Amino acid sequence: MNTKSLVSISDIGRDEILRLLDIAGRFEENPNRRLLEGKVVATLFFEPSTRTRLSFETAVNRLGGRVIGFSDANTTSSSKGETLKDTIKMVSNYVDLIVMRHYLEGAARYASEVTDVPIINAGDGANQHPSQTMLDLYSIYKTQGTLENLTITLVGDLKYGRTVHSLIMAMRYFNPTFRFVACEELGMPKEYKIFCDENGIRYSEHRDFSSEVIDSSDIIYMTRVQRERFADIMEYERVKDLYNLNNSMLTGARDNMRILHPLPRVNEIAQDVDDNPHAYYFEQARNGLYARQAIICRALGIDA
């Protein structure tokens, strides 16, 4: 495995996280720097994506590199039965870096073990999404001025939501307090609660998305109930609308509170929230460009 791969947010520690946030800030000031001249990056998306794929490809283009890859695995040799191992080893012949999204948990880790080319995990099933975590951390830092001692409320699909899993793991260095707001079927998996216990992270679980929870939060992180993760469509229909946020629910929110969402949203955030000063999810998506530029440079050993 290439030591510059980023498969899980746990692959990097506190100092490296803070260094990447500092680099992301410099890229926000000047995103157009030809640091990847002569470099080729493959974006291999075995699962649909809009924001993640486009922001990675934009990051490479703004840094002067070139992109190859696919956004539909049905157009590749995997549809003919080619194994993931063979696909990765074949693509590794042509590129300096692979950015990969896959529907199977652990696929990115496996890919990193069969090639010396660095791998960036752009999401593997319900497991991890470390580049999303870096842009989330950058968004939190920009809006709060710190990562320390914050109260963060995670709402909705906490079972399958890889973004919230990665965020918990990254925040262990910064003394957070988490609120987990979800129904029983979509509650935070036991292994992440054990992780919190083992790392001294305070958390509480809530079934109600109450004004008390909203009004005492620094960050509210909304998530979409992901239809694609449900084998039983009736179960999805039953839980999809349990946790929705609208403008009237924000009247008592702290001035510093910001609403994040990894997007896409369905109806878990009403459109009347979009113009509220607490809304930050579209700016959050823009921050993905700068965070991913920083991650790409780290993976390629480029001093930015």
PDB file of C-alpha atoms in Angstrom:
ATOM      1  CA  MET A   1       0.000   0.000   0.000  1.00  0.00           C
ATOM      2  CA  ASN A   2       1.264   3.448  -0.919  1.00  0.00           C
ATOM      3  CA  THR A   3       1.661   5.445   2.299  1.00  0.00           C
ATOM      4  CA  LYS A   4       0.166   8.513   0.606  1.00  0.00           C
ATOM      5  CA  SER A   5      -3.146   6.744  -0.061  1.00  0.00           C
ATOM      6  CA  LEU A   6      -6.188   8.077   1.776  1.00  0.00           C
ATOM      7  CA  VAL A   7      -8.571   5.181   2.302  1.00  0.00           C
ATOM      8  CA  SER A   8      -9.901   6.077   5.739  1.00  0.00           C
ATOM      9  CA  ILE A   9      -9.777   9.323   7.685  1.00  0.00           C
ATOM     10  CA  SER A  10      -7.968   7.275  10.343  1.00  0.00           C
ATOM     11  CA  ASP A  11      -5.017   7.062   7.930  1.00  0.00           C
ATOM     12  CA  ILE A  12      -4.071  10.594   9.005  1.00  0.00           C
ATOM     13  CA  GLY A  13      -3.678  12.121  12.461  1.00  0.00           C
ATOM     14  CA  ARG A  14      -4.429  15.475  14.048  1.00  0.00           C
ATOM     15  CA  ASP A  15      -1.347  17.287  12.740  1.00  0.00           C
ATOM     16  CA  GLU A  16      -1.895  16.041   9.186  1.00  0.00           C
ATOM     17  CA  ILE A  17      -5.557  17.080   9.300  1.00  0.00           C
ATOM     18  CA  LEU A  18      -4.634  20.593  10.408  1.00  0.00           C
ATOM     19  CA  ARG A  19      -1.908  20.781   7.754  1.00  0.00           C
ATOM     20  CA  LEU A  20      -4.388  19.806   5.032  1.00  0.00           C
ATOM     21  CA  LEU A  21      -6.870  22.416   6.257  1.00  0.00           C
ATOM     22  CA  ASP A  22      -4.146  25.043   6.042  1.00  0.00           C
ATOM     23  CA  ILE A  23      -3.304  23.960   2.482  1.00  0.00           C
ATOM     24  CA  ALA A  24      -7.004  24.017   1.550  1.00  0.00           C
ATOM     25  CA  GLY A  25      -7.144  27.616   2.762  1.00  0.00           C
ATOM     26  CA  ARG A  26      -4.259  28.518   0.475  1.00  0.00           C
ATOM     27  CA  PHE A  27      -5.995  26.844  -2.461  1.00  0.00           C
ATOM     28  CA  GLU A  28      -9.128  28.830  -1.735  1.00  0.00           C
ATOM     29  CA  GLU A  29      -7.056  31.998  -2.118  1.00  0.00           C
ATOM     30  CA  ASN A  30      -5.582  30.728  -5.393  1.00  0.00           C
ATOM     31  CA  PRO A  31      -7.065  27.508  -6.834  1.00  0.00           C
ATOM     32  CA  ASN A  32      -5.386  27.831 -10.239  1.00  0.00           C
ATOM     33  CA  ARG A  33      -1.815  26.574  -9.771  1.00  0.00           C
ATOM     34  CA  ARG A  34      -0.162  24.269 -12.283  1.00  0.00           C
ATOM     35  CA  LEU A  35       1.247  21.858  -9.724  1.00  0.00           C
ATOM     36  CA  LEU A  36       0.129  18.720 -11.584  1.00  0.00           C
ATOM     37  CA  GLU A  37       1.772  19.474 -14.924  1.00  0.00           C
ATOM     38  CA  GLY A  38       2.451  16.100 -16.578  1.00  0.00           C
ATOM     39  CA  LYS A  39       0.374  14.138 -14.039  1.00  0.00           C
ATOM     40  CA  VAL A  40      -2.581  11.899 -14.964  1.00  0.00           C
ATOM     41  CA  VAL A  41      -5.329  11.073 -12.476  1.00  0.00           C
ATOM     42  CA  ALA A  42      -7.922   8.305 -12.941  1.00  0.00           C
ATOM     43  CA  THR A  43     -11.407   8.793 -11.522  1.00  0.00           C
ATOM     44  CA  LEU A  44     -12.997   5.340 -11.264  1.00  0.00           C
ATOM     45  CA  PHE A  45     -16.623   5.676 -10.154  1.00  0.00           C
ATOM     46  CA  PHE A  46     -18.303   2.287  -9.869  1.00  0.00           C
ATOM     47  CA  GLU A  47     -21.204   4.071  -8.135  1.00  0.00           C
ATOM     48  CA  PRO A  48     -23.019   7.244  -9.278  1.00  0.00           C
ATOM     49  CA  SER A  49     -21.717  10.607  -8.113  1.00  0.00           C
ATOM     50  CA  THR A  50     -22.040  14.224  -9.127  1.00  0.00           C
ATOM     51  CA  ARG A  51     -20.373  16.515  -6.584  1.00  0.00           C
ATOM     52  CA  THR A  52     -17.513  14.222  -5.598  1.00  0.00           C
ATOM     53  CA  ARG A  53     -16.502  13.257  -9.125  1.00  0.00           C
ATOM     54  CA  LEU A  54     -16.854  16.751 -10.573  1.00  0.00           C
ATOM     55  CA  SER A  55     -14.998  18.407  -7.712  1.00  0.00           C
ATOM     56  CA  PHE A  56     -12.106  15.931  -7.969  1.00  0.00           C
ATOM     57  CA  GLU A  57     -11.926  16.408 -11.732  1.00  0.00           C
ATOM     58  CA  THR A  58     -12.144  20.192 -11.370  1.00  0.00           C
ATOM     59  CA  ALA A  59      -9.385  20.058  -8.752  1.00  0.00           C
ATOM     60  CA  VAL A  60      -7.100  18.163 -11.149  1.00  0.00           C
ATOM     61  CA  ASN A  61      -7.900  20.491 -14.054  1.00  0.00           C
ATOM     62  CA  ARG A  62      -7.303  23.646 -12.012  1.00  0.00           C
ATOM     63  CA  LEU A  63      -3.951  22.219 -10.931  1.00  0.00           C
ATOM     64  CA  GLY A  64      -2.899  21.557 -14.528  1.00  0.00           C
ATOM     65  CA  GLY A  65      -3.245  17.770 -14.545  1.00  0.00           C
ATOM     66  CA  ARG A  66      -5.221  15.451 -16.810  1.00  0.00           C
ATOM     67  CA  VAL A  67      -8.124  13.152 -15.993  1.00  0.00           C
ATOM     68  CA  ILE A  68      -9.110   9.770 -17.378  1.00  0.00           C
ATOM     69  CA  GLY A  69     -11.704   7.373 -16.031  1.00  0.00           C
ATOM     70  CA  PHE A  70     -15.382   6.537 -16.009  1.00  0.00           C
ATOM     71  CA  SER A  71     -18.596   7.428 -14.211  1.00  0.00           C
ATOM     72  CA  ASP A  72     -20.533   4.322 -15.242  1.00  0.00           C
ATOM     73  CA  ALA A  73     -19.026   0.912 -14.572  1.00  0.00           C
ATOM     74  CA  ASN A  74     -21.404  -0.625 -17.127  1.00  0.00           C
ATOM     75  CA  THR A  75     -19.279   0.940 -19.867  1.00  0.00           C
ATOM     76  CA  THR A  76     -16.103  -0.771 -18.621  1.00  0.00           C
ATOM     77  CA  SER A  77     -14.660  -4.277 -18.708  1.00  0.00           C
ATOM     78  CA  SER A  78     -16.056  -4.911 -15.217  1.00  0.00           C
ATOM     79  CA  SER A  79     -19.375  -5.445 -16.991  1.00  0.00           C
ATOM     80  CA  LYS A  80     -17.654  -8.340 -18.784  1.00  0.00           C
ATOM     81  CA  GLY A  81     -16.602  -9.875 -15.498  1.00  0.00           C
ATOM     82  CA  GLU A  82     -13.203  -8.254 -15.001  1.00  0.00           C
ATOM     83  CA  THR A  83     -12.237  -8.314 -11.331  1.00  0.00           C
ATOM     84  CA  LEU A  84     -11.561  -5.175  -9.315  1.00  0.00           C
ATOM     85  CA  LYS A  85      -7.964  -6.316  -8.884  1.00  0.00           C
ATOM     86  CA  ASP A  86      -7.417  -6.558 -12.625  1.00  0.00           C
ATOM     87  CA  THR A  87      -9.089  -3.190 -13.259  1.00  0.00           C
ATOM     88  CA  ILE A  88      -6.899  -1.452 -10.675  1.00  0.00           C
ATOM     89  CA  LYS A  89      -3.680  -3.073 -11.876  1.00  0.00           C
ATOM     90  CA  MET A  90      -4.500  -2.235 -15.482  1.00  0.00           C
ATOM     91  CA  VAL A  91      -5.346   1.413 -14.766  1.00  0.00           C
ATOM     92  CA  SER A  92      -2.231   1.730 -12.588  1.00  0.00           C
ATOM     93  CA  ASN A  93      -0.133   1.315 -15.733  1.00  0.00           C
ATOM     94  CA  TYR A  94      -1.381   4.634 -17.056  1.00  0.00           C
ATOM     95  CA  VAL A  95      -1.783   7.035 -14.129  1.00  0.00           C
ATOM     96  CA  ASP A  96      -0.103   8.666 -11.157  1.00  0.00           C
ATOM     97  CA  LEU A  97      -3.143   8.593  -8.861  1.00  0.00           C
ATOM     98  CA  ILE A  98      -6.484   6.750  -8.648  1.00  0.00           C
ATOM     99  CA  VAL A  99      -9.615   8.293  -7.138  1.00  0.00           C
ATOM    100  CA  MET A 100     -12.180   5.541  -6.644  1.00  0.00           C
ATOM    101  CA  ARG A 101     -15.798   5.238  -5.520  1.00  0.00           C
ATOM    102  CA  HIS A 102     -17.216   1.763  -5.073  1.00  0.00           C
ATOM    103  CA  TYR A 103     -20.441   0.281  -3.736  1.00  0.00           C
ATOM    104  CA  LEU A 104     -18.652  -2.381  -1.657  1.00  0.00           C
ATOM    105  CA  GLU A 105     -17.297  -1.609   1.799  1.00  0.00           C
ATOM    106  CA  GLY A 106     -13.570  -2.231   1.895  1.00  0.00           C
ATOM    107  CA  ALA A 107     -13.087  -1.931  -1.874  1.00  0.00           C
ATOM    108  CA  ALA A 108     -10.788   1.085  -1.584  1.00  0.00           C
ATOM    109  CA  ARG A 109      -8.616  -0.635   1.021  1.00  0.00           C
ATOM    110  CA  TYR A 110      -8.363  -3.684  -1.225  1.00  0.00           C
ATOM    111  CA  ALA A 111      -7.444  -1.511  -4.214  1.00  0.00           C
ATOM    112  CA  SER A 112      -4.680   0.140  -2.208  1.00  0.00           C
ATOM    113  CA  GLU A 113      -3.217  -3.280  -1.433  1.00  0.00           C
ATOM    114  CA  VAL A 114      -2.918  -4.424  -5.061  1.00  0.00           C
ATOM    115  CA  THR A 115      -1.139  -1.343  -6.480  1.00  0.00           C
ATOM    116  CA  ASP A 116       1.702   1.000  -5.626  1.00  0.00           C
ATOM    117  CA  VAL A 117      -0.197   3.921  -7.159  1.00  0.00           C
ATOM    118  CA  PRO A 118      -1.818   6.013  -4.386  1.00  0.00           C
ATOM    119  CA  ILE A 119      -5.568   5.522  -3.917  1.00  0.00           C
ATOM    120  CA  ILE A 120      -8.007   8.157  -2.696  1.00  0.00           C
ATOM    121  CA  ASN A 121     -11.242   6.672  -1.421  1.00  0.00           C
ATOM    122  CA  ALA A 122     -14.170   8.679  -2.804  1.00  0.00           C
ATOM    123  CA  GLY A 123     -16.647   6.528  -0.859  1.00  0.00           C
ATOM    124  CA  ASP A 124     -16.918   2.773  -0.335  1.00  0.00           C
ATOM    125  CA  GLY A 125     -20.436   1.603   0.405  1.00  0.00           C
ATOM    126  CA  ALA A 126     -21.645   2.711   3.839  1.00  0.00           C
ATOM    127  CA  ASN A 127     -18.111   2.662   5.192  1.00  0.00           C
ATOM    128  CA  GLN A 128     -15.891   5.748   4.695  1.00  0.00           C
ATOM    129  CA  HIS A 129     -15.722   8.984   2.716  1.00  0.00           C
ATOM    130  CA  PRO A 130     -12.510  10.700   3.869  1.00  0.00           C
ATOM    131  CA  SER A 131     -12.373  13.480   1.259  1.00  0.00           C
ATOM    132  CA  GLN A 132     -15.906  14.510   2.244  1.00  0.00           C
ATOM    133  CA  THR A 133     -14.714  14.546   5.839  1.00  0.00           C
ATOM    134  CA  MET A 134     -11.877  16.909   4.987  1.00  0.00           C
ATOM    135  CA  LEU A 135     -14.225  19.359   3.291  1.00  0.00           C
ATOM    136  CA  ASP A 136     -16.609  19.009   6.245  1.00  0.00           C
ATOM    137  CA  LEU A 137     -13.786  19.809   8.657  1.00  0.00           C
ATOM    138  CA  TYR A 138     -12.738  22.761   6.522  1.00  0.00           C
ATOM    139  CA  SER A 139     -16.343  24.024   6.491  1.00  0.00           C
ATOM    140  CA  ILE A 140     -16.652  23.640  10.252  1.00  0.00           C
ATOM    141  CA  TYR A 141     -13.353  25.416  10.829  1.00  0.00           C
ATOM    142  CA  LYS A 142     -14.270  28.280   8.499  1.00  0.00           C
ATOM    143  CA  THR A 143     -17.663  28.866  10.109  1.00  0.00           C
ATOM    144  CA  GLN A 144     -16.703  28.302  13.751  1.00  0.00           C
ATOM    145  CA  GLY A 145     -13.106  29.548  13.786  1.00  0.00           C
ATOM    146  CA  THR A 146     -12.079  26.327  15.544  1.00  0.00           C
ATOM    147  CA  LEU A 147     -12.599  22.583  15.593  1.00  0.00           C
ATOM    148  CA  GLU A 148     -12.344  22.397  19.377  1.00  0.00           C
ATOM    149  CA  ASN A 149     -15.163  21.810  21.891  1.00  0.00           C
ATOM    150  CA  LEU A 150     -18.074  21.958  19.442  1.00  0.00           C
ATOM    151  CA  THR A 151     -21.537  20.440  19.762  1.00  0.00           C
ATOM    152  CA  ILE A 152     -22.357  18.633  16.533  1.00  0.00           C
ATOM    153  CA  THR A 153     -25.793  17.183  15.820  1.00  0.00           C
ATOM    154  CA  LEU A 154     -25.981  14.388  13.232  1.00  0.00           C
ATOM    155  CA  VAL A 155     -29.471  13.857  11.834  1.00  0.00           C
ATOM    156  CA  GLY A 156     -31.192  11.207   9.711  1.00  0.00           C
ATOM    157  CA  ASP A 157     -29.475   8.189   8.204  1.00  0.00           C
ATOM    158  CA  LEU A 158     -26.714   7.442  10.687  1.00  0.00           C
ATOM    159  CA  LYS A 159     -26.636   3.729   9.863  1.00  0.00           C
ATOM    160  CA  TYR A 160     -25.611   3.943   6.217  1.00  0.00           C
ATOM    161  CA  GLY A 161     -24.266   7.505   6.205  1.00  0.00           C
ATOM    162  CA  ARG A 162     -20.553   7.078   5.520  1.00  0.00           C
ATOM    163  CA  THR A 163     -19.991  10.827   5.833  1.00  0.00           C
ATOM    164  CA  VAL A 164     -21.045  10.881   9.486  1.00  0.00           C
ATOM    165  CA  HIS A 165     -18.993   7.786  10.266  1.00  0.00           C
ATOM    166  CA  SER A 166     -15.847   9.443   8.933  1.00  0.00           C
ATOM    167  CA  LEU A 167     -16.634  12.736  10.682  1.00  0.00           C
ATOM    168  CA  ILE A 168     -16.866  11.032  14.077  1.00  0.00           C
ATOM    169  CA  MET A 169     -13.479   9.418  13.548  1.00  0.00           C
ATOM    170  CA  ALA A 170     -11.839  12.687  12.514  1.00  0.00           C
ATOM    171  CA  MET A 171     -13.298  14.755  15.358  1.00  0.00           C
ATOM    172  CA  ARG A 172     -11.832  12.502  18.057  1.00  0.00           C
ATOM    173  CA  TYR A 173      -8.851  14.875  18.252  1.00  0.00           C
ATOM    174  CA  PHE A 174     -10.947  17.960  19.015  1.00  0.00           C
ATOM    175  CA  ASN A 175     -13.098  17.167  22.075  1.00  0.00           C
ATOM    176  CA  PRO A 176     -16.539  17.269  20.427  1.00  0.00           C
ATOM    177  CA  THR A 177     -19.974  16.512  21.835  1.00  0.00           C
ATOM    178  CA  PHE A 178     -22.195  14.627  19.395  1.00  0.00           C
ATOM    179  CA  ARG A 179     -25.962  14.282  19.281  1.00  0.00           C
ATOM    180  CA  PHE A 180     -27.222  11.362  17.219  1.00  0.00           C
ATOM    181  CA  VAL A 181     -30.770  12.052  15.990  1.00  0.00           C
ATOM    182  CA  ALA A 182     -32.267   9.047  14.206  1.00  0.00           C
ATOM    183  CA  CYS A 183     -34.987   6.432  14.348  1.00  0.00           C
ATOM    184  CA  GLU A 184     -34.113   3.006  15.671  1.00  0.00           C
ATOM    185  CA  GLU A 185     -33.754   1.519  12.180  1.00  0.00           C
ATOM    186  CA  LEU A 186     -31.239   4.181  11.099  1.00  0.00           C
ATOM    187  CA  GLY A 187     -29.407   4.695  14.375  1.00  0.00           C
ATOM    188  CA  MET A 188     -25.648   5.043  14.698  1.00  0.00           C
ATOM    189  CA  PRO A 189     -24.030   1.585  14.357  1.00  0.00           C
ATOM    190  CA  LYS A 190     -22.701   0.043  17.533  1.00  0.00           C
ATOM    191  CA  GLU A 191     -19.094   0.075  16.362  1.00  0.00           C
ATOM    192  CA  TYR A 192     -19.080   3.873  16.112  1.00  0.00           C
ATOM    193  CA  LYS A 193     -20.585   4.250  19.566  1.00  0.00           C
ATOM    194  CA  ILE A 194     -17.872   1.940  20.867  1.00  0.00           C
ATOM    195  CA  PHE A 195     -15.344   4.124  19.032  1.00  0.00           C
ATOM    196  CA  CYS A 196     -16.738   7.170  20.863  1.00  0.00           C
ATOM    197  CA  ASP A 197     -16.514   5.374  24.219  1.00  0.00           C
ATOM    198  CA  GLU A 198     -12.949   4.259  23.584  1.00  0.00           C
ATOM    199  CA  ASN A 199     -11.857   7.759  22.555  1.00  0.00           C
ATOM    200  CA  GLY A 200     -13.641   9.706  25.274  1.00  0.00           C
ATOM    201  CA  ILE A 201     -16.119  11.314  22.849  1.00  0.00           C
ATOM    202  CA  ARG A 202     -19.326  12.478  24.496  1.00  0.00           C
ATOM    203  CA  TYR A 203     -22.563  11.611  22.710  1.00  0.00           C
ATOM    204  CA  SER A 204     -26.281  11.249  23.305  1.00  0.00           C
ATOM    205  CA  GLU A 205     -28.976   9.569  21.239  1.00  0.00           C
ATOM    206  CA  HIS A 206     -32.311  11.198  20.391  1.00  0.00           C
ATOM    207  CA  ARG A 207     -35.445  10.068  18.598  1.00  0.00           C
ATOM    208  CA  ASP A 208     -36.890  13.603  18.440  1.00  0.00           C
ATOM    209  CA  PHE A 209     -35.336  16.441  16.441  1.00  0.00           C
ATOM    210  CA  SER A 210     -36.391  18.904  19.122  1.00  0.00           C
ATOM    211  CA  SER A 211     -35.897  22.641  19.546  1.00  0.00           C
ATOM    212  CA  GLU A 212     -33.698  21.906  22.567  1.00  0.00           C
ATOM    213  CA  VAL A 213     -31.336  19.899  20.371  1.00  0.00           C
ATOM    214  CA  ILE A 214     -31.356  22.460  17.547  1.00  0.00           C
ATOM    215  CA  ASP A 215     -30.906  25.507  19.789  1.00  0.00           C
ATOM    216  CA  SER A 216     -27.864  24.073  21.596  1.00  0.00           C
ATOM    217  CA  SER A 217     -25.965  22.967  18.480  1.00  0.00           C
ATOM    218  CA  ASP A 218     -22.966  24.598  16.808  1.00  0.00           C
ATOM    219  CA  ILE A 219     -23.285  22.395  13.726  1.00  0.00           C
ATOM    220  CA  ILE A 220     -26.351  20.543  12.457  1.00  0.00           C
ATOM    221  CA  TYR A 221     -25.331  17.896   9.941  1.00  0.00           C
ATOM    222  CA  MET A 222     -28.349  16.693   7.964  1.00  0.00           C
ATOM    223  CA  THR A 223     -28.242  13.501   5.911  1.00  0.00           C
ATOM    224  CA  ARG A 224     -30.384  11.978   3.188  1.00  0.00           C
ATOM    225  CA  VAL A 225     -32.092   8.663   3.833  1.00  0.00           C
ATOM    226  CA  GLN A 226     -30.457   6.693   1.045  1.00  0.00           C
ATOM    227  CA  ARG A 227     -32.953   4.698  -0.968  1.00  0.00           C
ATOM    228  CA  GLU A 228     -30.159   2.786  -2.696  1.00  0.00           C
ATOM    229  CA  ARG A 229     -29.119   1.211   0.644  1.00  0.00           C
ATOM    230  CA  PHE A 230     -32.535  -0.367   1.275  1.00  0.00           C
ATOM    231  CA  ALA A 231     -33.421  -3.852   0.077  1.00  0.00           C
ATOM    232  CA  ASP A 232     -37.009  -3.328   1.274  1.00  0.00           C
ATOM    233  CA  ILE A 233     -38.626  -0.318  -0.438  1.00  0.00           C
ATOM    234  CA  MET A 234     -41.467  -0.301   2.091  1.00  0.00           C
ATOM    235  CA  GLU A 235     -38.997   0.196   4.928  1.00  0.00           C
ATOM    236  CA  TYR A 236     -37.487   3.124   3.029  1.00  0.00           C
ATOM    237  CA  GLU A 237     -40.902   4.717   2.499  1.00  0.00           C
ATOM    238  CA  ARG A 238     -41.649   4.400   6.199  1.00  0.00           C
ATOM    239  CA  VAL A 239     -38.523   6.198   7.432  1.00  0.00           C
ATOM    240  CA  LYS A 240     -37.596   8.620   4.636  1.00  0.00           C
ATOM    241  CA  ASP A 241     -39.536  11.624   5.972  1.00  0.00           C
ATOM    242  CA  LEU A 242     -39.019  11.255   9.709  1.00  0.00           C
ATOM    243  CA  TYR A 243     -36.442  14.028  10.059  1.00  0.00           C
ATOM    244  CA  ASN A 244     -36.974  17.219   8.082  1.00  0.00           C
ATOM    245  CA  LEU A 245     -35.669  20.714   8.804  1.00  0.00           C
ATOM    246  CA  ASN A 246     -37.582  23.867   7.885  1.00  0.00           C
ATOM    247  CA  ASN A 247     -37.059  27.559   8.444  1.00  0.00           C
ATOM    248  CA  SER A 248     -39.481  27.880  11.360  1.00  0.00           C
ATOM    249  CA  MET A 249     -37.389  25.412  13.385  1.00  0.00           C
ATOM    250  CA  LEU A 250     -34.372  27.763  13.388  1.00  0.00           C
ATOM    251  CA  THR A 251     -35.769  30.759  15.265  1.00  0.00           C
ATOM    252  CA  GLY A 252     -33.877  29.951  18.475  1.00  0.00           C
ATOM    253  CA  ALA A 253     -30.626  28.738  16.909  1.00  0.00           C
ATOM    254  CA  ARG A 254     -27.273  30.094  18.038  1.00  0.00           C
ATOM    255  CA  ASP A 255     -25.860  32.859  15.844  1.00  0.00           C
ATOM    256  CA  ASN A 256     -22.829  30.741  14.996  1.00  0.00           C
ATOM    257  CA  MET A 257     -24.818  27.604  14.133  1.00  0.00           C
ATOM    258  CA  ARG A 258     -24.426  26.336  10.594  1.00  0.00           C
ATOM    259  CA  ILE A 259     -26.304  23.630   8.711  1.00  0.00           C
ATOM    260  CA  LEU A 260     -24.251  21.152   6.708  1.00  0.00           C
ATOM    261  CA  HIS A 261     -25.345  18.418   4.304  1.00  0.00           C
ATOM    262  CA  PRO A 262     -23.173  16.224   2.050  1.00  0.00           C
ATOM    263  CA  LEU A 263     -25.815  16.511  -0.716  1.00  0.00           C
ATOM    264  CA  PRO A 264     -27.774  15.576  -2.700  1.00  0.00           C
ATOM    265  CA  ARG A 265     -30.795  16.418  -0.594  1.00  0.00           C
ATOM    266  CA  VAL A 266     -34.314  15.207  -1.231  1.00  0.00           C
ATOM    267  CA  ASN A 267     -36.704  16.859   1.201  1.00  0.00           C
ATOM    268  CA  GLU A 268     -34.857  16.615   4.509  1.00  0.00           C
ATOM    269  CA  ILE A 269     -34.011  20.330   4.261  1.00  0.00           C
ATOM    270  CA  ALA A 270     -36.886  22.478   3.051  1.00  0.00           C
ATOM    271  CA  GLN A 271     -36.044  24.999   0.357  1.00  0.00           C
ATOM    272  CA  ASP A 272     -37.150  27.833   2.646  1.00  0.00           C
ATOM    273  CA  VAL A 273     -33.958  27.167   4.643  1.00  0.00           C
ATOM    274  CA  ASP A 274     -31.708  27.995   1.685  1.00  0.00           C
ATOM    275  CA  ASP A 275     -31.780  31.756   2.277  1.00  0.00           C
ATOM    276  CA  ASN A 276     -31.387  31.464   6.043  1.00  0.00           C
ATOM    277  CA  PRO A 277     -27.964  32.688   7.266  1.00  0.00           C
ATOM    278  CA  HIS A 278     -27.532  29.378   9.101  1.00  0.00           C
ATOM    279  CA  ALA A 279     -27.548  27.444   5.796  1.00  0.00           C
ATOM    280  CA  TYR A 280     -24.066  26.534   4.614  1.00  0.00           C
ATOM    281  CA  TYR A 281     -24.445  23.373   2.510  1.00  0.00           C
ATOM    282  CA  PHE A 282     -23.850  24.955  -0.893  1.00  0.00           C
ATOM    283  CA  GLU A 283     -20.729  26.729   0.370  1.00  0.00           C
ATOM    284  CA  GLN A 284     -19.737  23.408   1.924  1.00  0.00           C
ATOM    285  CA  ALA A 285     -19.877  21.785  -1.516  1.00  0.00           C
ATOM    286  CA  ARG A 286     -17.669  24.562  -2.939  1.00  0.00           C
ATOM    287  CA  ASN A 287     -15.138  23.925  -0.174  1.00  0.00           C
ATOM    288  CA  GLY A 288     -14.779  20.412  -1.578  1.00  0.00           C
ATOM    289  CA  LEU A 289     -12.677  21.767  -4.416  1.00  0.00           C
ATOM    290  CA  TYR A 290     -10.043  23.231  -2.106  1.00  0.00           C
ATOM    291  CA  ALA A 291      -9.993  20.279   0.297  1.00  0.00           C
ATOM    292  CA  ARG A 292      -9.585  17.829  -2.571  1.00  0.00           C
ATOM    293  CA  GLN A 293      -6.808  19.877  -4.138  1.00  0.00           C
ATOM    294  CA  ALA A 294      -4.968  19.559  -0.830  1.00  0.00           C
ATOM    295  CA  ILE A 295      -5.602  15.785  -0.672  1.00  0.00           C
ATOM    296  CA  ILE A 296      -4.436  15.260  -4.260  1.00  0.00           C
ATOM    297  CA  CYS A 297      -1.174  17.114  -3.624  1.00  0.00           C
ATOM    298  CA  ARG A 298      -0.572  15.094  -0.463  1.00  0.00           C
ATOM    299  CA  ALA A 299      -1.135  11.827  -2.358  1.00  0.00           C
ATOM    300  CA  LEU A 300       1.350  12.842  -5.058  1.00  0.00           C
ATOM    301  CA  GLY A 301       3.939  14.195  -2.615  1.00  0.00           C
ATOM    302  CA  ILE A 302       3.657  17.721  -4.005  1.00  0.00           C
ATOM    303  CA  ASP A 303       4.489  20.629  -1.697  1.00  0.00           C
ATOM    304  CA  ALA A 304       1.590  23.074  -1.956  1.00  0.00           C
TER     305      ALA A 304
END
